[in-house]
Coordinates of C-alpha atoms in Angstrom, one line a residue:
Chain A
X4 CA -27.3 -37.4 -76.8
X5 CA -29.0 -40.8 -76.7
X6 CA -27.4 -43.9 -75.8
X7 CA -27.2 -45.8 -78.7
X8 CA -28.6 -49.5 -79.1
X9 CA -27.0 -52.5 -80.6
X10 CA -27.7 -56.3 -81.0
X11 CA -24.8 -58.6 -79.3
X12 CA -27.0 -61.8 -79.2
X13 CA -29.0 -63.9 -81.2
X14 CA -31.1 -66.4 -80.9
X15 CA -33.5 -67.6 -83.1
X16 CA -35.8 -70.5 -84.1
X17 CA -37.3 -71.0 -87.4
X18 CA -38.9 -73.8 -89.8
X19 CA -35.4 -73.5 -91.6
X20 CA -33.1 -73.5 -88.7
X21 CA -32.7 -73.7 -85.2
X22 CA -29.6 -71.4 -83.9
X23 CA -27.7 -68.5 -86.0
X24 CA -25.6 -70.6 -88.1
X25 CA -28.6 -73.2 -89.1
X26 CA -31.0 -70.2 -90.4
X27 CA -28.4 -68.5 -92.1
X28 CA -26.7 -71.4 -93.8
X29 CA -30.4 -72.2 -95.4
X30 CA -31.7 -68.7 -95.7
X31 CA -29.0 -67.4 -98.1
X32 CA -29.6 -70.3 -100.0
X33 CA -33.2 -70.4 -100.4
X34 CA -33.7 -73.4 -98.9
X35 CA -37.8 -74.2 -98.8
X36 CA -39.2 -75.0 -95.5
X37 CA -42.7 -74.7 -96.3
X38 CA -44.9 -78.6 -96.6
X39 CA -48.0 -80.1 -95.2
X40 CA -49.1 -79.8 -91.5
X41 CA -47.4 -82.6 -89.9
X42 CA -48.2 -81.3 -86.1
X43 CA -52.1 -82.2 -87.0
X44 CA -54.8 -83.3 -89.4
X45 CA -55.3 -80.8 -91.5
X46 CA -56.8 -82.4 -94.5
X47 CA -60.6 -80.9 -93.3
X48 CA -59.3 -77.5 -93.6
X49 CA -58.9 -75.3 -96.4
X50 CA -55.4 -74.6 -95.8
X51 CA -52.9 -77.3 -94.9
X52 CA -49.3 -75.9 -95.6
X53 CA -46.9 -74.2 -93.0
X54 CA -44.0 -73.4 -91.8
X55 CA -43.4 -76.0 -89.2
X56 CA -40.0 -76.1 -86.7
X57 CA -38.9 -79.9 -87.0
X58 CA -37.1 -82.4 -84.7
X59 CA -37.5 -79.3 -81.6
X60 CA -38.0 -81.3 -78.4
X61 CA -37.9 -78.8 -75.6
X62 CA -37.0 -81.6 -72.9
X63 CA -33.6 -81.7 -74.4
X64 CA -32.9 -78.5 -73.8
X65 CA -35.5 -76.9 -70.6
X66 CA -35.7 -78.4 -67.1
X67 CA -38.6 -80.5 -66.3
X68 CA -39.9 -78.3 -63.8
X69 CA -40.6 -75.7 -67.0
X70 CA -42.9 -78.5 -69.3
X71 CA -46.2 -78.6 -67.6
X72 CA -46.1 -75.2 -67.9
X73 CA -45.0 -74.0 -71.2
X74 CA -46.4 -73.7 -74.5
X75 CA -44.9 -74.6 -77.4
X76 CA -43.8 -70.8 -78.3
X77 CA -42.6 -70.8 -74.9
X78 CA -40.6 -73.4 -74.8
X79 CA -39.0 -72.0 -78.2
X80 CA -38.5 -68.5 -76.8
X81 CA -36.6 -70.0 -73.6
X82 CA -34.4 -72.0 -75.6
X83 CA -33.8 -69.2 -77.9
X84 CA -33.4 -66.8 -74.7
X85 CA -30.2 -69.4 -74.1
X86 CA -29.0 -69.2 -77.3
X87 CA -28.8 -65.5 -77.0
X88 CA -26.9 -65.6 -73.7
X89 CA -24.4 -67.4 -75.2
X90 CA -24.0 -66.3 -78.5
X91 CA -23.2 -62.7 -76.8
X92 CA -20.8 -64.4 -74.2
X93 CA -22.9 -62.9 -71.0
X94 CA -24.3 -64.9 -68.7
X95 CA -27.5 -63.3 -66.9
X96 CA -25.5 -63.2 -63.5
X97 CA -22.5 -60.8 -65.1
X98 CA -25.3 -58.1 -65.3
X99 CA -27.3 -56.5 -62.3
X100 CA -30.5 -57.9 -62.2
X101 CA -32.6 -54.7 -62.4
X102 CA -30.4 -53.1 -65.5
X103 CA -31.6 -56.2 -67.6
X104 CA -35.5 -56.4 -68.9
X105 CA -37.2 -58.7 -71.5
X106 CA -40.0 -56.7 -74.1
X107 CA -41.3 -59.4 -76.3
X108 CA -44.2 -59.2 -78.8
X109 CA -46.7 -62.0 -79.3
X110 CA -49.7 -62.2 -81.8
X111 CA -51.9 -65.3 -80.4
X112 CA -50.3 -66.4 -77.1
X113 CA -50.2 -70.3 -76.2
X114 CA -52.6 -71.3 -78.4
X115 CA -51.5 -75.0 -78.3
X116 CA -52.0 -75.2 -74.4
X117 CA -55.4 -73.1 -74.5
X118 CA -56.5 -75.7 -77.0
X119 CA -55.8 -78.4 -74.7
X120 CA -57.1 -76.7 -71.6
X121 CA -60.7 -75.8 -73.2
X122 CA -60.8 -79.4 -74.5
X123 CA -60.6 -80.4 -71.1
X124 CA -62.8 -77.8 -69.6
X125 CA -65.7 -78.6 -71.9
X126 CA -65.0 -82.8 -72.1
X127 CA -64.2 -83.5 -68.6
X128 CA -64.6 -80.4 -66.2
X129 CA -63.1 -77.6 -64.9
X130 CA -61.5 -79.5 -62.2
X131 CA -58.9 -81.1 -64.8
X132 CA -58.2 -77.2 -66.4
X133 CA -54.5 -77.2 -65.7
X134 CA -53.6 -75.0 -63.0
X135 CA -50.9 -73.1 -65.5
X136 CA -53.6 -72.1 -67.7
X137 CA -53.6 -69.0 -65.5
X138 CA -50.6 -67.9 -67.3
X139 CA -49.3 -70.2 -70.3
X140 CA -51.7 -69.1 -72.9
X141 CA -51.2 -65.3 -71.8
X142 CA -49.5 -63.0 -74.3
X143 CA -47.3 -62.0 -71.7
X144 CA -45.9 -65.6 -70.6
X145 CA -42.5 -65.4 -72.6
X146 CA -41.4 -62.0 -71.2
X147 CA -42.3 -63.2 -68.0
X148 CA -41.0 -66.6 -68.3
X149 CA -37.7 -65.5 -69.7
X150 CA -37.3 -62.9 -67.0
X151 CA -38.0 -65.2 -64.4
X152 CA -35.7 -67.7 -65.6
X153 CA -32.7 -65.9 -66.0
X154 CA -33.3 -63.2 -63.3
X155 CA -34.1 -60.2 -65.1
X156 CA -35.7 -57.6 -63.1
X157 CA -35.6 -54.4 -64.9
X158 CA -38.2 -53.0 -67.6
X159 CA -40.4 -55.6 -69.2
X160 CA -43.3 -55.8 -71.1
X161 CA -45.1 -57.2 -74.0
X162 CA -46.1 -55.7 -77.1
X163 CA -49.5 -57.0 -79.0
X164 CA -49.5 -55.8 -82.7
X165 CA -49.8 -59.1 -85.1
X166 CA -47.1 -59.0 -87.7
X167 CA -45.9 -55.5 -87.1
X168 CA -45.5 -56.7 -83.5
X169 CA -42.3 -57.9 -83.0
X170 CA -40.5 -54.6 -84.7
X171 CA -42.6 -52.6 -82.2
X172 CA -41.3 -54.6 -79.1
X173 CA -37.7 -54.0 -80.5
X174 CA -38.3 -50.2 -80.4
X175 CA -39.8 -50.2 -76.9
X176 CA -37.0 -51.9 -75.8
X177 CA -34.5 -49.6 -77.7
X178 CA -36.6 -46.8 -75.6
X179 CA -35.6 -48.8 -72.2
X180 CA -31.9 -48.9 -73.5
X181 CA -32.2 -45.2 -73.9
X182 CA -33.9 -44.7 -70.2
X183 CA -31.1 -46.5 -68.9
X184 CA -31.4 -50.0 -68.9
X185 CA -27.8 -51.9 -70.1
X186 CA -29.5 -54.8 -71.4
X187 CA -32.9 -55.9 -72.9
X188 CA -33.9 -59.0 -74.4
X189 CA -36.4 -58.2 -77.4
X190 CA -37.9 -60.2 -80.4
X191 CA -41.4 -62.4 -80.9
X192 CA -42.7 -65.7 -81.1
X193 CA -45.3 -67.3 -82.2
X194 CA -46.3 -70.9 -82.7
X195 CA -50.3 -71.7 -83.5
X196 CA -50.0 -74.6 -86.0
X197 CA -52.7 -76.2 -83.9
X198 CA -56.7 -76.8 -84.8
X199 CA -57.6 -74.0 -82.6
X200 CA -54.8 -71.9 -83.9
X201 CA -55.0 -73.0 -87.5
X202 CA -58.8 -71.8 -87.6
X203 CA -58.0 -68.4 -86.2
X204 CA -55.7 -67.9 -88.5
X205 CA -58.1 -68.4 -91.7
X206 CA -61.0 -66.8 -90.4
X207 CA -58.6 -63.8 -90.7
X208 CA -58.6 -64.1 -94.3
X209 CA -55.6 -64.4 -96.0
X210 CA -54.3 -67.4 -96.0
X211 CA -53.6 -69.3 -99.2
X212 CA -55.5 -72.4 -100.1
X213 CA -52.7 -73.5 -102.2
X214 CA -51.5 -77.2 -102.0
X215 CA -48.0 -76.7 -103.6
X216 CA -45.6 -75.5 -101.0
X217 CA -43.2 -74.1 -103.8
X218 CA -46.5 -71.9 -105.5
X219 CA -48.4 -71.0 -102.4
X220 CA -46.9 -68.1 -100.4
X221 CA -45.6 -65.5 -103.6
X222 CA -45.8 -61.7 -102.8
X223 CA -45.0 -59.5 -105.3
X224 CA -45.9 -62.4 -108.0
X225 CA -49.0 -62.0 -110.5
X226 CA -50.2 -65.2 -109.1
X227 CA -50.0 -64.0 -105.2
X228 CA -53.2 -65.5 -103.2
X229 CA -52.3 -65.4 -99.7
X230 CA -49.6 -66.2 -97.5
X231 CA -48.4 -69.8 -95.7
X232 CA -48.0 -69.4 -91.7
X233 CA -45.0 -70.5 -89.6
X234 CA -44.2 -71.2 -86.6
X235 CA -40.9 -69.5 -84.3
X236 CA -39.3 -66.5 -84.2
X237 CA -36.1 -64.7 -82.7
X238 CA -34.8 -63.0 -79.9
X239 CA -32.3 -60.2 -79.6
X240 CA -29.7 -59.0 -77.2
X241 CA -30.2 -55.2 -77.3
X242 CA -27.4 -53.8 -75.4
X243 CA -26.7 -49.7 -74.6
X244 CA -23.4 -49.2 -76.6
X245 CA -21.3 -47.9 -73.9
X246 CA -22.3 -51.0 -71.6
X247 CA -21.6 -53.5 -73.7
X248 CA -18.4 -51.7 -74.4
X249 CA -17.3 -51.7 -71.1
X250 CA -18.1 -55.7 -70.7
X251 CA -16.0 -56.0 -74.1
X252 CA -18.8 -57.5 -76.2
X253 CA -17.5 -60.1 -78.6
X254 CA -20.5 -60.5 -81.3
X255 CA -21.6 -56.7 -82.5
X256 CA -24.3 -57.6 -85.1
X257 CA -25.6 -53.9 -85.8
X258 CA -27.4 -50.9 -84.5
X259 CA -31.0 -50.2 -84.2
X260 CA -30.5 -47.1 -85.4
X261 CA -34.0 -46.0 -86.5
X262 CA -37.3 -46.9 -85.8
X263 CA -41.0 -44.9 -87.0
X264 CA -44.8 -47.0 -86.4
X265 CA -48.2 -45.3 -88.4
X266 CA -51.5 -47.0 -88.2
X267 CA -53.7 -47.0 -91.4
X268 CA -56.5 -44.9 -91.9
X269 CA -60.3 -46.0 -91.8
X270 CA -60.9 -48.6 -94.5
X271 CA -62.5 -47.0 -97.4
X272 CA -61.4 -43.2 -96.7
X273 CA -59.5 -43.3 -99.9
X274 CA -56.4 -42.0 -97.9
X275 CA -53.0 -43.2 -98.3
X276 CA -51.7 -46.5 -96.6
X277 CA -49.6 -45.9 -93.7
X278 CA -46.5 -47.8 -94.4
X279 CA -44.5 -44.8 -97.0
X280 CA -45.5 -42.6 -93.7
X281 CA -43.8 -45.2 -91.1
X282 CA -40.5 -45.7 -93.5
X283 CA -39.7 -42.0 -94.0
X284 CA -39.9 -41.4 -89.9
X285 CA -37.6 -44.5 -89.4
X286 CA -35.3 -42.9 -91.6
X287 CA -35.6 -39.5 -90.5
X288 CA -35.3 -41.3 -86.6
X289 CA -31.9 -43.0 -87.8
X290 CA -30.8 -39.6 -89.8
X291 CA -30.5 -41.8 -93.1
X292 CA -30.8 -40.8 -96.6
X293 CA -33.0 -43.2 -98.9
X294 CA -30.0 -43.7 -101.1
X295 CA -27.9 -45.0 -98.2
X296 CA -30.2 -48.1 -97.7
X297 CA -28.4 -50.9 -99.1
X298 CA -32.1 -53.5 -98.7
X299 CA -35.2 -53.4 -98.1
X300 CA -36.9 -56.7 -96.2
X301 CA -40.2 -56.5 -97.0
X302 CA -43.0 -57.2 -94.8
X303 CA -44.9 -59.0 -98.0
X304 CA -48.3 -59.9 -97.2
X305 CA -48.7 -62.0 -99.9
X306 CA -52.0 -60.3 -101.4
X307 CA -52.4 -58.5 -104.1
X308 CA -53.5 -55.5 -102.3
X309 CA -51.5 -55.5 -99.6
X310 CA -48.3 -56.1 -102.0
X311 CA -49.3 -53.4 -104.5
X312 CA -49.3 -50.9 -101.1
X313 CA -46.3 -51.9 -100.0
X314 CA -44.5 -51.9 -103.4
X315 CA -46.2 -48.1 -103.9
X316 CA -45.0 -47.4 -100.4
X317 CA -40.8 -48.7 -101.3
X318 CA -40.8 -46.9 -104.8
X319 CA -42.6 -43.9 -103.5
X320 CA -39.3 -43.3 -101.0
X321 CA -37.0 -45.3 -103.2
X322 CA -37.7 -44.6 -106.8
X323 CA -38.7 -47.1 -109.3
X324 CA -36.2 -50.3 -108.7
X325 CA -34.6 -48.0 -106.5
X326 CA -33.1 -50.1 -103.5
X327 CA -33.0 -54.4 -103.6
X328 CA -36.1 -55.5 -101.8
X329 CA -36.0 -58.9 -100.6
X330 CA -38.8 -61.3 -98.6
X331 CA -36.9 -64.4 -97.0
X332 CA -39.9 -65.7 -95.4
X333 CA -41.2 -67.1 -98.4
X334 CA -39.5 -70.1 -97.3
X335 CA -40.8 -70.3 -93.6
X336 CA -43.7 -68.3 -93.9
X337 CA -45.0 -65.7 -92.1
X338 CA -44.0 -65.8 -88.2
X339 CA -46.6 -63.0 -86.8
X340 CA -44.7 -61.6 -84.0
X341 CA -41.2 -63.5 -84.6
X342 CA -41.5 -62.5 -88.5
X343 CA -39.8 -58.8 -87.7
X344 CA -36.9 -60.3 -85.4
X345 CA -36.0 -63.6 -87.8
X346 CA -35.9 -60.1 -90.5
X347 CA -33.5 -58.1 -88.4
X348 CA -31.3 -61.3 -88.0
X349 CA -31.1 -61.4 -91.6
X350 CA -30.3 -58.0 -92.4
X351 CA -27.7 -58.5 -89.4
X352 CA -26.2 -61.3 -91.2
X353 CA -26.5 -59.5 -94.9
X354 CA -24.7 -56.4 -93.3
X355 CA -22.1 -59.5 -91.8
X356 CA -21.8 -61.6 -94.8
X357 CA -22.1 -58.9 -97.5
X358 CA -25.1 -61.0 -99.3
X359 CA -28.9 -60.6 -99.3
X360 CA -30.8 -63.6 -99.4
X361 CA -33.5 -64.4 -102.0
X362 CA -37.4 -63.8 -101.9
X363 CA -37.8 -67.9 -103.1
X364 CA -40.4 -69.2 -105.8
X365 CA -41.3 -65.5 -106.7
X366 CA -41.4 -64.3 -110.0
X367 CA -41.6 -60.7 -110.3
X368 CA -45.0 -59.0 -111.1
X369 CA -44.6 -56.2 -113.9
X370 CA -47.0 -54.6 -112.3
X371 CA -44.3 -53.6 -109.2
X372 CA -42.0 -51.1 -109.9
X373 CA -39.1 -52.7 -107.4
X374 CA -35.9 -55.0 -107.4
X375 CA -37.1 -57.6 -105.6
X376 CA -34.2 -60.5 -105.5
X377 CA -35.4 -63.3 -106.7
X378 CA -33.9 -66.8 -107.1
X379 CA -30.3 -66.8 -106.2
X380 CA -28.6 -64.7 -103.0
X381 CA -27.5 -61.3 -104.4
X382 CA -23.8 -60.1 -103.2
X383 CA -23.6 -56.3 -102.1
X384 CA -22.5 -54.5 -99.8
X385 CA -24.8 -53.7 -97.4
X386 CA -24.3 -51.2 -94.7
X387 CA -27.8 -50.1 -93.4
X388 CA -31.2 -52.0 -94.2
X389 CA -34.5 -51.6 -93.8
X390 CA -37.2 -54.0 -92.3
X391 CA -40.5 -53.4 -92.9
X392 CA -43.6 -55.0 -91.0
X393 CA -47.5 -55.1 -91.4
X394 CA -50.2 -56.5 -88.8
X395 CA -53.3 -57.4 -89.6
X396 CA -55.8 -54.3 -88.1
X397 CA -53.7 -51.6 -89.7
X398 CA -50.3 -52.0 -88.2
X399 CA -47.3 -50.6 -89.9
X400 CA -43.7 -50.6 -88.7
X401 CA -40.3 -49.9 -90.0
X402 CA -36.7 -50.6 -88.4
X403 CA -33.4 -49.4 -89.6
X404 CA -30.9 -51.5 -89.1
X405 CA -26.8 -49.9 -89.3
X406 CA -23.5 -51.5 -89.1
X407 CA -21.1 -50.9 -86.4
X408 CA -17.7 -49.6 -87.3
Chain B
X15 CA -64.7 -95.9 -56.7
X16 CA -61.8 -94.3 -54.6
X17 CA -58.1 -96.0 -54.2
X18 CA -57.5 -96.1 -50.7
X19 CA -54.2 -95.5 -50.2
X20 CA -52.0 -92.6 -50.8
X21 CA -47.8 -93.3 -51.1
X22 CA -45.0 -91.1 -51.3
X23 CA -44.4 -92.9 -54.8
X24 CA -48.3 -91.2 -56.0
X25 CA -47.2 -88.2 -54.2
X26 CA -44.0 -88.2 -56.1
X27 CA -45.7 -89.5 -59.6
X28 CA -48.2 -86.9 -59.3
X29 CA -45.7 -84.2 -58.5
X30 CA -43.2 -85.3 -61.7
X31 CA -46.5 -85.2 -64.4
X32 CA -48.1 -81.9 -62.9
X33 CA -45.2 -79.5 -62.7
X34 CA -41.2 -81.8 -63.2
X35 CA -39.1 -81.6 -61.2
X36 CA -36.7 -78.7 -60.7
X37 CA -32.7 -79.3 -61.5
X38 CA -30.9 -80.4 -58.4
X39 CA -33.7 -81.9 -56.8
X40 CA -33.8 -85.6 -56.3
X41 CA -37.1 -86.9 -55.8
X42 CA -35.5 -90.1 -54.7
X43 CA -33.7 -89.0 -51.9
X44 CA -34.6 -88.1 -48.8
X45 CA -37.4 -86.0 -49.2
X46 CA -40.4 -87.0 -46.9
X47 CA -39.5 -84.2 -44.2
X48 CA -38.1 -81.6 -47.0
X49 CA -40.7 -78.3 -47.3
X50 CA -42.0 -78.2 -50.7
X51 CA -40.5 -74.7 -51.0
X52 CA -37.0 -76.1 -50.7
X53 CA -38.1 -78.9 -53.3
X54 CA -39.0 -76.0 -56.1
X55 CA -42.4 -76.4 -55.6
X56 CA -44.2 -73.1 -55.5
X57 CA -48.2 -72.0 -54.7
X58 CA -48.6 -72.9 -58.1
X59 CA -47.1 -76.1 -58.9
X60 CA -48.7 -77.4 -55.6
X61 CA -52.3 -76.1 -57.0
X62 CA -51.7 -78.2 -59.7
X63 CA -50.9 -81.2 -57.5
X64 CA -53.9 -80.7 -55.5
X65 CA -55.9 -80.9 -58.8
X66 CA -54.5 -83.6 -59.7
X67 CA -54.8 -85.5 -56.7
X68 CA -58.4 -84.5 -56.5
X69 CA -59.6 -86.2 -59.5
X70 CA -57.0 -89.2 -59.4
X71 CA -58.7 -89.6 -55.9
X72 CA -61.6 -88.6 -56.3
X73 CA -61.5 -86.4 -53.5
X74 CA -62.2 -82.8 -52.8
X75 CA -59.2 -81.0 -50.6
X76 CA -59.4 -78.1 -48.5
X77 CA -57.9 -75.2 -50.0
X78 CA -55.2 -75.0 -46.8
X79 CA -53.9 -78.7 -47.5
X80 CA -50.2 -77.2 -48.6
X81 CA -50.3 -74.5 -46.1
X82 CA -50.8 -76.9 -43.4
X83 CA -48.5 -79.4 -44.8
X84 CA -45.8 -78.3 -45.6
X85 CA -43.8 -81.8 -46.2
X86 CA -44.4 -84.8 -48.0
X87 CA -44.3 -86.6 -45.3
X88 CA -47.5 -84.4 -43.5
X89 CA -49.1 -84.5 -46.3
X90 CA -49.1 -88.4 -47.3
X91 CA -50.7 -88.5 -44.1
X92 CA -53.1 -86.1 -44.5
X93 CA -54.4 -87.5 -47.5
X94 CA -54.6 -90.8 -46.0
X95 CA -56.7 -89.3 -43.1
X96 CA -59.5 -87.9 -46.1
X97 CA -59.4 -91.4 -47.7
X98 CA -60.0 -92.9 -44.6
X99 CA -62.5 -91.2 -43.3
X100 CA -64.1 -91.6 -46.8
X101 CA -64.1 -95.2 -46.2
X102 CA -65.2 -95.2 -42.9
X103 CA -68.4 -93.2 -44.2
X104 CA -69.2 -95.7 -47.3

């Protein structure tokens, strides 16, 4: 029998709010956080809406010793790594140091400080590249900074898969949990909304040119043309059951009770999308029924290819408006890495509050068979939920997550 | 055009921009005979001081400069001995 995974702890960080109660006060309510780039000029480039975290300043919360060498999506993750801590009343001290990891997943890496590094390499020399380049752009800088800060010895890694990413670093760290570990910190974050960043991110393809933050990120919506980035992300306690029984855990969110990744085939084969395929094996892995899913949090790319496969892939397992679907980062964007975490907090609070919050500004394409919830927060009970994530390269992933009795 | 002299107050300067200080540390204490170890200051952060140094100075340091000096206090001097003999060859 495995040992089963939970979440005690949350900490997150998003254009719509920093801390559990912040996000979730404006996500069930729709509030838009989408505008123009404020963190540069971006009136050269084709796109020039995110999802930008406002009013952060990271030396009122990290040490000094921790700025030089941070970048921005850093300095969010080891604020939100705090958060956590506390919000699951542990401190990294109650737990031995080797039964506690950190698995994060990260799509770009410090962009910001890369930027800033090259600028100098190329205007000035190499002799003013920042000694902490060595590490603060890596993908791999939040696990390792986390662990380092708050003594965590045990299993740790980093998991690169775009958007699907941080749902993939979840699982891995469910897989540590099951190995043995009593505690792993697990989530994604992401924060490129730089020149260097902001260029990447086009060249990929599928960002909208739109200039109306209220009509430019709509999956699922006849008049979908890309999708708005964002910045931040979340990080979750993932505890083995038993453990955090035994320490009397005060804040049980929810299991991870299911998990299943595909890849898509070749481009052009004319086979089927990978995403029905990774649903059905995260149910089958959490030995749920489609009709017990109470939502579905869609990955929702936000073009109309993407969103007619992943409405094809919901009402193939689900049935025609079979199961509320619902896309909450239409009013932060899409986080990369931190977009599947900031989804499992809200399925978390759904299964808490008994309410799903509302895909914003979308109106419904007849052309999807699905009950996407638009407008206003829908009350239901929700008992298990389903978040589904897509990275760019042919990543598909799907979490189940359950409420604990 | 080189400065010519070093201080603990650059040393210290060039230590708070390039890598903070860590919590508990008082830079403005006693520090001048404290090992940069006990200060927070790791391989790393004290690369970064070197760099820094370097191009503020206009200097080039030998890579053992922090191995051999392990204090502020050592290594004020040492820095002064470089700019002097810098001088002295102008």
């Amino acid at each position: 029998m495995s040992a089963k995974t939970i979440i005690t702890g949350i900490g997150v960080a998003t254009p719509n709010g920093l801390g559990v109660d912040d996000f979730w006060a404006a996500t069930r309510v729709g509030k838009n956080a989408i505008d123009r780039i404020t963190r540069f000029d971006a009136s050269s480039y084709p796109s020039q809406l995110a999802g930008e975290i406002r009013g952060f300043e990271a030396s009122d919360h990290l040490p000094s010793r921790l700025i030089p060498q941070t970048d921005r999506m850093t300095r969010l993750a080891l604020v939100a790594a705090d958060c956590a801590f506390e919000d699951a009343g542990v401190k990294p001290g109650d737990i031995p140091e080797f039964d506690m990891g950190v698995v994060t997943a990260s799509t770009s890496g410090g962009f910001e400080f890369g930027q800033n590094e090259l600028q100098k390499l190329w205007s000035q020399g190499s002799q003013y590249v920042s000694a902490y380049q060595s590490f603060a752009w890596f993908y791999a800088v939040n696990s390792g900074q986390i662990s380092i800060r708050n003594g965590m010895r045990g299993p740790s890694g980093v998991v690169v898969s775009d958007h699907a990413g941080g749902l993939d670093a979840i699982a891995q760290a469910r897989r540590q949990i099951r190995k043995g570990s009593k505690l792993i910190f697990s989530g994604g974050f992401d924060a490129s909304i730089c020149p260097w960043g902001w260029v990447a991110q086009i060249a990929g393809g599928r960002l909208s040119t739109s200039d109306q933050p209220e009509r430019a990120y709509l999956p699922f919506d006849a008049a979908a043309g890309g999708y708005v980035p964002g910045e931040g992300g979340a990080l979750l306690i993932l505890e083995d059951r038993q453990s955090a029984l035994e320490r009397d855990a005060e804040n049980v969110y929810g299991e991870v009770a299911g998990y299943g990744s595909t890849f898509d085939p070749k481009p052009g084969s004319g086979r089927e999308p990978g995403l029905r395929r990774a649903i059905e094996v995260a149910l089958a892995d959490a030995g749920v029924e489609a009709g017990q899913v109470d939502v579905v949090f869609a990955d929702a790319a936000g073009t109309p290819q993407l969103d007619r496969e992943e409405a094809d892939a919901i009402t193939a397992v689900f049935g025609p408006a079979g199961v509320p679907v619902t896309a909450p980062k239409t009013m932060i964007g899409r986080l990369y890495s931190g977009a599947g975490p900031v989804d499992v907090v809200s399925a978390v609070l759904a299964i808490r509050e008994g309410l799903i919050p509302p895909t914003t500004n979308v109106v419904l394409s007849p052309d999807y068979d699905i009950d996407l919830v638009t407008g206003q927060p829908r009350t239901a009970s929700v008992r298990t939920a389903l978040v589904l994530a897509r990275g760019y390269g042919g990543f598909n992933s799907a979490v189940v997550i359950r409420a604990v009795d | 055009m080189s400065k010519q002299e070093f201080t603990i107050e650059d040393l210290k300067r060039i230590l708070l921009e390039g890598a903070g200080a860590d919590e508990g540390v008082d830079l403005d204490g006693d520090i001048l005979d404290a090992d940069f170890e006990e200060l927070g200051y790791e391989s790393l952060a004290l690369l970064e001081t070197g760099g820094r140094i370097e191009r503020e100075y206009g200097i080039s340091l030998d890579d053992e400069i922090f191995t051999e000096n392990r204090t502020p206090r050592t290594l004020v001097v040492a820095i002064n001995t470089y700019l002097g003999e810098l001088a002295s060859a102008a």
